[in-house]
């Protein structure tokens, strides 16, 4: 796309929760993939010279969203899921590439994949990085580690392990393939017919082996986990992040906050009947999921009260059209409405994830030196998180990938 200066916008980013206010009548100078300057228009334009200008028509400009719980090869129980499971490697790669393209267009410029089939995520990441496919920046765990018969064991997006030695080997295998982090299933969940949400699935020595090995290689560990007792033990051993956290207690939430263990609550997964119906998800799973909803929301409230870092993650495909928007925005709305508020939600969807990923020097804010991963919307996300429903312009790495108003080049 070449260098450009973005004008006629209000810049808002994840530092709002830290007291950094919006920049009104702002401009952003983009050179190559990165932001070269940002500030009041008069100051930035003086640096920009005759650089091409792009008028956003008074939009609010924020960093692109970061979805920390994605499965581009998701296959839940039911006919739709069986269709994905039955795909050959070529079909699967194209299916995931289409999902990545849709994800980027809805304003999610970075994802954290937490279990993908057949290591196709690594091929997709290479294709996106080389420009052969359109999609968000990908941080991935590769295949999730499970015990024999554990949560998600029946898919090629998991690797069955038993005993500390096998779990160590599993961690090393994912790192060898190129994993940025490790995902481990330490309890049952809503999608396993022969388990309960509160079923413990790893012994202490197995969990300790995963954590010690991953940390020795400089990788964080996130865990699919529901019950408080299982989470408490993992947090004590050094767990970096909890996925779901369906049944927290105030005591466990306090321990998470003290140790800096983040929570990706995925509130959508216990309040998405229309999505389940669309996929033909069986009744047993719908009952378990929707029945867990009230307790799930209580757990989330406990985490907020304790000061646990909470991060955006939809579990549903990020781009999926759901309740008048996409799954990523709907999840962020739930997080905001259930106590986080608009400024906190903006942080949870941008700077918070970037910090967890160790990528805050590149992502998460609209600052000089960061990647020009930007989205624009007409409404103010600090007034109402539903502003993200009005995203109409998306840039990734200095390239405009969506422009509903055809750019409005300034005269």
Coordinates of C-alpha atoms in Angstrom, one line a residue:
X1 CA 0.0 0.0 0.0
X2 CA 3.0 2.4 0.5
X3 CA 3.4 5.0 3.2
X4 CA 0.4 7.0 4.3
X5 CA -0.9 9.4 6.9
X6 CA -4.2 8.6 8.5
X7 CA -6.2 11.7 9.3
X8 CA -9.6 12.8 10.7
X9 CA -9.8 10.3 13.5
X10 CA -9.8 9.9 17.3
X11 CA -7.1 7.5 18.5
X12 CA -8.1 5.3 21.4
X13 CA -6.1 2.3 22.7
X14 CA -5.6 -0.1 25.6
X15 CA -3.8 2.4 27.7
X16 CA -7.2 4.0 28.5
X17 CA -7.4 1.7 31.5
X18 CA -4.1 3.1 32.7
X19 CA -5.3 6.7 32.4
X20 CA -4.0 7.5 28.9
X21 CA -6.8 9.5 27.3
X22 CA -7.9 9.6 23.6
X23 CA -6.2 11.8 21.1
X24 CA -8.9 13.8 19.3
X25 CA -8.3 15.3 15.8
X26 CA -5.5 12.8 15.5
X27 CA -3.2 11.6 12.7
X28 CA -1.2 8.5 12.4
X29 CA 1.8 8.3 10.1
X30 CA 2.5 4.8 8.7
X31 CA 5.8 3.9 7.1
X32 CA 6.0 0.4 5.8
X33 CA 4.6 -2.0 8.4
X34 CA 4.9 0.2 11.4
X35 CA 3.6 3.4 12.9
X36 CA 6.1 6.2 12.5
X37 CA 4.3 8.9 14.4
X38 CA 1.0 9.5 16.2
X39 CA -0.5 12.6 17.8
X40 CA -2.5 15.7 17.1
X41 CA -2.9 16.2 13.3
X42 CA -0.9 19.4 13.2
X43 CA 2.1 17.8 14.7
X44 CA 2.0 14.6 12.6
X45 CA 1.3 16.3 9.3
X46 CA 4.3 18.5 9.8
X47 CA 6.4 15.3 9.8
X48 CA 4.4 13.6 7.0
X49 CA 5.2 16.2 4.3
X50 CA 3.6 15.1 1.0
X51 CA 2.9 11.5 2.2
X52 CA -0.4 10.2 0.8
X53 CA -3.4 10.9 3.2
X54 CA -6.3 8.7 4.1
X55 CA -9.3 10.4 5.6
X56 CA -11.3 8.2 8.1
X57 CA -14.2 10.6 8.3
X58 CA -14.2 11.2 12.0
X59 CA -13.9 7.5 13.0
X60 CA -12.5 6.1 16.3
X61 CA -9.2 4.3 15.6
X62 CA -8.0 1.5 17.9
X63 CA -5.4 -1.3 17.7
X64 CA -6.7 -4.4 16.0
X65 CA -8.3 -6.9 18.4
X66 CA -6.4 -9.9 19.7
X67 CA -8.4 -13.1 20.2
X68 CA -6.7 -15.4 22.7
X69 CA -8.8 -18.5 22.3
X70 CA -9.3 -19.6 18.8
X71 CA -9.7 -22.9 16.9
X72 CA -9.7 -22.4 13.2
X73 CA -10.3 -26.1 12.8
X74 CA -13.0 -26.4 15.5
X75 CA -15.1 -29.5 15.3
X76 CA -17.8 -29.9 18.0
X77 CA -19.9 -33.0 18.4
X78 CA -22.6 -33.0 15.7
X79 CA -22.9 -33.1 11.9
X80 CA -21.0 -29.9 11.2
X81 CA -18.1 -31.0 13.4
X82 CA -18.0 -34.4 11.8
X83 CA -17.7 -32.7 8.4
X84 CA -14.6 -30.8 9.6
X85 CA -13.2 -34.0 11.1
X86 CA -13.6 -35.8 7.8
X87 CA -11.7 -33.2 5.8
X88 CA -8.4 -34.3 4.1
X89 CA -5.3 -32.2 4.6
X90 CA -5.9 -30.1 1.5
X91 CA -9.5 -29.3 2.4
X92 CA -8.6 -28.6 6.0
X93 CA -5.9 -26.1 5.0
X94 CA -8.2 -24.2 2.6
X95 CA -11.0 -24.3 5.3
X96 CA -8.6 -22.8 7.9
X97 CA -7.3 -20.2 5.4
X98 CA -10.8 -19.0 4.7
X99 CA -11.4 -18.7 8.4
X100 CA -8.2 -16.7 8.8
X101 CA -9.3 -14.3 6.0
X102 CA -12.7 -13.8 7.6
X103 CA -11.1 -13.3 11.0
X104 CA -8.8 -10.5 9.8
X105 CA -11.7 -8.7 8.0
X106 CA -13.7 -8.6 11.2
X107 CA -11.0 -6.6 12.9
X108 CA -9.0 -9.4 14.7
X109 CA -5.5 -8.8 13.6
X110 CA -3.8 -11.3 16.0
X111 CA -5.0 -14.7 17.3
X112 CA -3.7 -17.2 19.7
X113 CA -4.6 -20.7 18.5
X114 CA -5.1 -23.2 21.4
X115 CA -5.4 -26.6 19.5
X116 CA -5.5 -27.0 15.8
X117 CA -5.7 -30.2 13.7
X118 CA -2.7 -31.9 12.1
X119 CA -0.3 -29.0 12.7
X120 CA -2.0 -27.2 9.8
X121 CA -1.7 -24.0 11.9
X122 CA 2.0 -23.9 11.3
X123 CA 1.6 -24.1 7.5
X124 CA -1.1 -21.4 7.7
X125 CA 1.1 -19.1 9.7
X126 CA 3.9 -19.5 7.2
X127 CA 1.5 -18.8 4.3
X128 CA 0.2 -15.6 6.0
X129 CA 3.7 -14.4 6.9
X130 CA 4.9 -14.9 3.4
X131 CA 1.9 -13.1 1.9
X132 CA 0.4 -16.2 0.2
X133 CA -2.7 -16.1 2.4
X134 CA -4.6 -13.3 4.2
X135 CA -5.1 -13.6 7.9
X136 CA -4.1 -12.4 11.3
X137 CA -0.8 -12.8 13.1
X138 CA -0.8 -16.3 14.6
X139 CA 0.6 -17.3 17.9
X140 CA -0.1 -21.0 18.4
X141 CA 0.1 -23.9 20.8
X142 CA 0.1 -26.6 18.0
X143 CA -1.7 -29.6 19.4
X144 CA -3.0 -29.5 22.9
X145 CA -1.8 -32.1 25.4
X146 CA -4.3 -34.5 27.0
X147 CA -4.3 -37.7 29.0
X148 CA -5.5 -40.9 27.4
X149 CA -9.2 -40.4 26.9
X150 CA -9.0 -36.8 28.2
X151 CA -10.8 -33.7 27.0
X152 CA -10.7 -33.5 23.2
X153 CA -8.7 -36.8 22.9
X154 CA -10.7 -37.9 19.8
X155 CA -9.4 -35.2 17.4
X156 CA -6.1 -34.6 15.6
X157 CA -5.8 -31.3 17.4
X158 CA -4.7 -33.1 20.6
X159 CA -1.9 -35.4 21.6
X160 CA -2.5 -38.1 24.2
X161 CA 0.2 -38.5 26.8
X162 CA 0.4 -40.4 30.1
X163 CA 2.9 -39.9 32.9
X164 CA 5.5 -37.2 33.3
X165 CA 7.9 -38.5 30.6
X166 CA 5.2 -38.5 27.9
X167 CA 4.0 -35.1 28.8
X168 CA 7.6 -33.7 28.7
X169 CA 8.0 -35.3 25.3
X170 CA 4.6 -33.8 24.2
X171 CA 5.8 -30.3 25.2
X172 CA 9.1 -30.7 23.4
X173 CA 7.3 -32.1 20.3
X174 CA 5.1 -29.0 20.0
X175 CA 8.0 -26.7 20.5
X176 CA 10.0 -28.6 17.8
X177 CA 7.0 -28.0 15.4
X178 CA 7.2 -24.3 16.2
X179 CA 4.7 -23.7 19.1
X180 CA 4.8 -20.3 20.8
X181 CA 3.0 -21.6 23.9
X182 CA 1.7 -24.9 25.3
X183 CA -1.9 -25.8 25.9
X184 CA -2.8 -28.7 28.2
X185 CA -6.2 -30.1 29.2
X186 CA -6.3 -30.5 33.0
X187 CA -10.0 -31.2 33.5
X188 CA -13.1 -32.2 31.8
X189 CA -15.3 -29.8 29.9
X190 CA -18.6 -29.3 28.1
X191 CA -17.7 -31.1 24.9
X192 CA -16.7 -34.5 26.3
X193 CA -19.6 -37.0 26.5
X194 CA -18.0 -39.3 29.0
X195 CA -16.6 -36.7 31.4
X196 CA -17.8 -33.9 33.7
X197 CA -16.6 -30.3 33.9
X198 CA -15.1 -31.1 37.3
X199 CA -13.3 -34.3 36.2
X200 CA -9.6 -34.0 37.1
X201 CA -7.5 -35.3 34.2
X202 CA -3.8 -34.9 35.1
X203 CA -1.8 -36.0 38.2
X204 CA 0.4 -33.5 40.0
X205 CA 3.6 -34.9 38.6
X206 CA 2.2 -34.7 35.0
X207 CA 1.2 -31.1 35.4
X208 CA 4.5 -30.2 37.0
X209 CA 6.3 -31.9 34.1
X210 CA 4.4 -29.8 31.5
X211 CA 5.0 -26.5 33.3
X212 CA 8.7 -27.1 34.1
X213 CA 9.5 -28.3 30.6
X214 CA 7.7 -25.5 28.8
X215 CA 9.1 -22.8 31.1
X216 CA 12.6 -24.2 30.6
X217 CA 12.1 -23.6 26.9
X218 CA 10.7 -20.1 27.5
X219 CA 7.1 -21.0 26.6
X220 CA 4.1 -20.1 28.7
X221 CA 1.4 -22.7 29.5
X222 CA -2.4 -22.2 29.3
X223 CA -4.8 -24.8 30.5
X224 CA -8.3 -25.8 29.7
X225 CA -9.7 -26.0 33.2
X226 CA -13.1 -25.8 34.9
X227 CA -13.1 -26.7 38.6
X228 CA -11.5 -24.7 41.4
X229 CA -9.5 -27.5 43.0
X230 CA -7.7 -28.4 39.8
X231 CA -7.0 -24.8 38.9
X232 CA -5.7 -24.1 42.4
X233 CA -3.1 -26.9 42.1
X234 CA -2.0 -25.8 38.6
X235 CA -1.7 -22.1 39.8
X236 CA 0.5 -23.3 42.7
X237 CA 2.7 -25.1 40.2
X238 CA 3.1 -22.0 38.1
X239 CA 0.4 -22.0 35.4
X240 CA 0.3 -18.9 33.3
X241 CA -3.3 -18.8 32.1
X242 CA -6.6 -20.5 32.6
X243 CA -9.1 -21.1 29.8
X244 CA -12.8 -21.0 30.8
X245 CA -12.6 -21.2 34.6
X246 CA -16.2 -22.4 34.9
X247 CA -16.1 -23.0 38.7
X248 CA -13.7 -20.6 40.4
X249 CA -13.9 -19.7 44.1
X250 CA -12.9 -16.4 45.7
X251 CA -9.8 -18.1 47.2
X252 CA -8.7 -19.5 43.9
X253 CA -9.3 -16.2 42.1
X254 CA -7.2 -14.5 44.8
X255 CA -4.3 -17.0 44.2
X256 CA -4.5 -16.4 40.4
X257 CA -4.3 -12.6 41.0
X258 CA -1.4 -12.9 43.4
X259 CA 0.6 -15.1 41.0
X260 CA -0.4 -13.1 37.8
X261 CA -2.3 -16.1 36.3
X262 CA -4.5 -14.7 33.5
X263 CA -8.1 -15.8 32.7
X264 CA -9.6 -16.2 29.3
X265 CA -13.2 -16.7 30.4
X266 CA -14.8 -17.6 27.0
X267 CA -18.2 -16.5 28.3
X268 CA -19.8 -17.3 25.0
X269 CA -19.5 -21.0 25.3
X270 CA -22.1 -21.2 28.0
X271 CA -24.6 -18.9 26.3
X272 CA -24.6 -19.7 22.6
X273 CA -27.6 -22.0 21.9
X274 CA -28.2 -20.6 18.4
X275 CA -24.6 -21.5 17.5
X276 CA -25.1 -25.0 18.8
X277 CA -28.3 -25.4 16.9
X278 CA -26.7 -24.2 13.7
X279 CA -24.0 -26.8 14.1
X280 CA -26.4 -29.6 15.2
X281 CA -24.6 -30.0 18.5
X282 CA -26.3 -32.8 20.5
X283 CA -28.7 -32.2 23.4
X284 CA -26.4 -33.6 26.0
X285 CA -23.7 -31.1 25.3
X286 CA -26.2 -28.2 25.0
X287 CA -27.6 -29.0 28.4
X288 CA -24.1 -29.2 30.0
X289 CA -23.0 -26.0 28.4
X290 CA -26.0 -23.8 28.9
X291 CA -26.5 -25.3 32.4
X292 CA -23.1 -24.1 33.4
X293 CA -23.8 -20.5 32.4
X294 CA -24.9 -19.0 35.7
X295 CA -21.9 -20.5 37.6
X296 CA -19.6 -19.5 34.8
X297 CA -20.7 -15.8 35.2
X298 CA -20.3 -16.0 38.9
X299 CA -16.7 -17.2 38.5
X300 CA -15.9 -14.4 36.1
X301 CA -17.2 -11.9 38.7
X302 CA -14.9 -13.5 41.3
X303 CA -12.0 -13.1 39.0
X304 CA -12.7 -9.4 38.3
X305 CA -13.2 -8.7 42.1
X306 CA -9.8 -10.4 42.8
X307 CA -8.0 -8.4 40.1
X308 CA -7.2 -11.4 37.9
X309 CA -6.0 -10.2 34.4
X310 CA -8.8 -11.1 32.0
X311 CA -8.2 -11.5 28.3
X312 CA -10.5 -11.7 25.2
X313 CA -11.1 -15.2 23.8
X314 CA -14.2 -16.4 22.0
X315 CA -13.6 -20.2 21.6
X316 CA -16.2 -19.9 18.8
X317 CA -14.5 -19.1 15.5
X318 CA -13.6 -15.4 15.8
X319 CA -15.4 -14.4 12.6
X320 CA -18.6 -16.4 13.2
X321 CA -21.8 -14.3 12.7
X322 CA -23.7 -14.5 16.0
X323 CA -26.4 -12.3 17.6
X324 CA -25.9 -9.4 15.1
X325 CA -22.1 -9.3 15.1
X326 CA -19.1 -11.6 15.1
X327 CA -18.2 -14.0 17.9
X328 CA -15.2 -11.9 19.0
X329 CA -17.2 -8.7 19.5
X330 CA -20.0 -10.6 21.2
X331 CA -17.6 -12.1 23.7
X332 CA -16.1 -8.7 24.4
X333 CA -19.6 -7.3 24.9
X334 CA -20.3 -10.0 27.5
X335 CA -17.0 -9.3 29.3
X336 CA -17.8 -5.6 29.4
X337 CA -21.4 -5.9 30.5
X338 CA -20.6 -8.5 33.2
X339 CA -18.4 -6.0 35.1
X340 CA -15.3 -5.1 33.1
X341 CA -16.7 -2.0 31.4
X342 CA -15.7 -0.4 28.1
X343 CA -12.2 0.7 29.0
X344 CA -11.4 -2.6 30.6
X345 CA -12.8 -4.5 27.6
X346 CA -10.6 -2.5 25.2
X347 CA -7.6 -3.4 27.3
X348 CA -8.6 -7.0 27.5
X349 CA -8.9 -7.2 23.7
X350 CA -5.7 -5.4 22.8
X351 CA -2.9 -4.5 25.2
X352 CA -3.6 -7.2 27.8
X353 CA -3.2 -10.0 25.3
X354 CA -0.1 -8.4 23.8
X355 CA 1.5 -8.3 27.2
X356 CA 0.7 -11.9 27.9
X357 CA 2.2 -12.9 24.5
X358 CA 5.3 -10.9 25.2
X359 CA 4.6 -8.8 22.1
X360 CA 3.8 -5.4 23.6
X361 CA 6.7 -3.8 21.8
X362 CA 4.9 -4.7 18.5
X363 CA 1.2 -5.0 19.3
X364 CA -1.6 -3.7 21.5
X365 CA -1.3 0.1 21.3
X366 CA -1.3 2.9 18.7
X367 CA 2.2 4.1 19.4
X368 CA 5.3 4.9 17.4
X369 CA 7.2 1.7 16.5
X370 CA 4.3 -0.7 16.8
X371 CA 2.9 -2.6 13.9
X372 CA 0.3 -0.6 12.0
X373 CA -2.4 -3.1 13.0
X374 CA -5.4 -0.8 13.2
X375 CA -9.2 -0.8 13.0
X376 CA -11.7 2.1 12.7
X377 CA -15.3 2.3 13.7
X378 CA -17.9 5.1 13.9
X379 CA -18.9 4.8 17.5
X380 CA -16.7 5.4 20.6
X381 CA -15.5 2.1 22.2
X382 CA -14.8 3.9 25.5
X383 CA -18.5 4.8 25.8
X384 CA -19.9 1.4 24.7
X385 CA -18.1 -1.8 23.8
X386 CA -20.8 -2.4 21.2
X387 CA -18.9 0.3 19.1
X388 CA -16.9 -2.6 17.8
X389 CA -20.0 -3.7 15.9
X390 CA -19.4 -0.7 13.6
X391 CA -15.8 -1.6 12.5
X392 CA -15.6 -0.6 8.9
X393 CA -11.9 -0.3 8.2
X394 CA -9.0 -2.7 9.0
X395 CA -5.3 -2.4 8.4
X396 CA -2.6 -5.0 9.2
X397 CA 1.0 -4.2 8.9
X398 CA 0.4 -1.0 7.0
X399 CA -1.8 -2.7 4.4
X400 CA -5.6 -1.8 4.3
X401 CA -7.4 -5.1 4.1
X402 CA -10.9 -3.7 4.5
X403 CA -12.4 -0.3 3.7
X404 CA -16.2 -0.1 3.6
X405 CA -16.0 3.5 2.4
X406 CA -13.4 3.0 -0.2
X407 CA -10.7 4.9 1.6
X408 CA -12.0 8.5 1.3
X409 CA -8.7 9.9 -0.1
X410 CA -8.2 13.5 1.0
X411 CA -8.0 16.2 -1.7

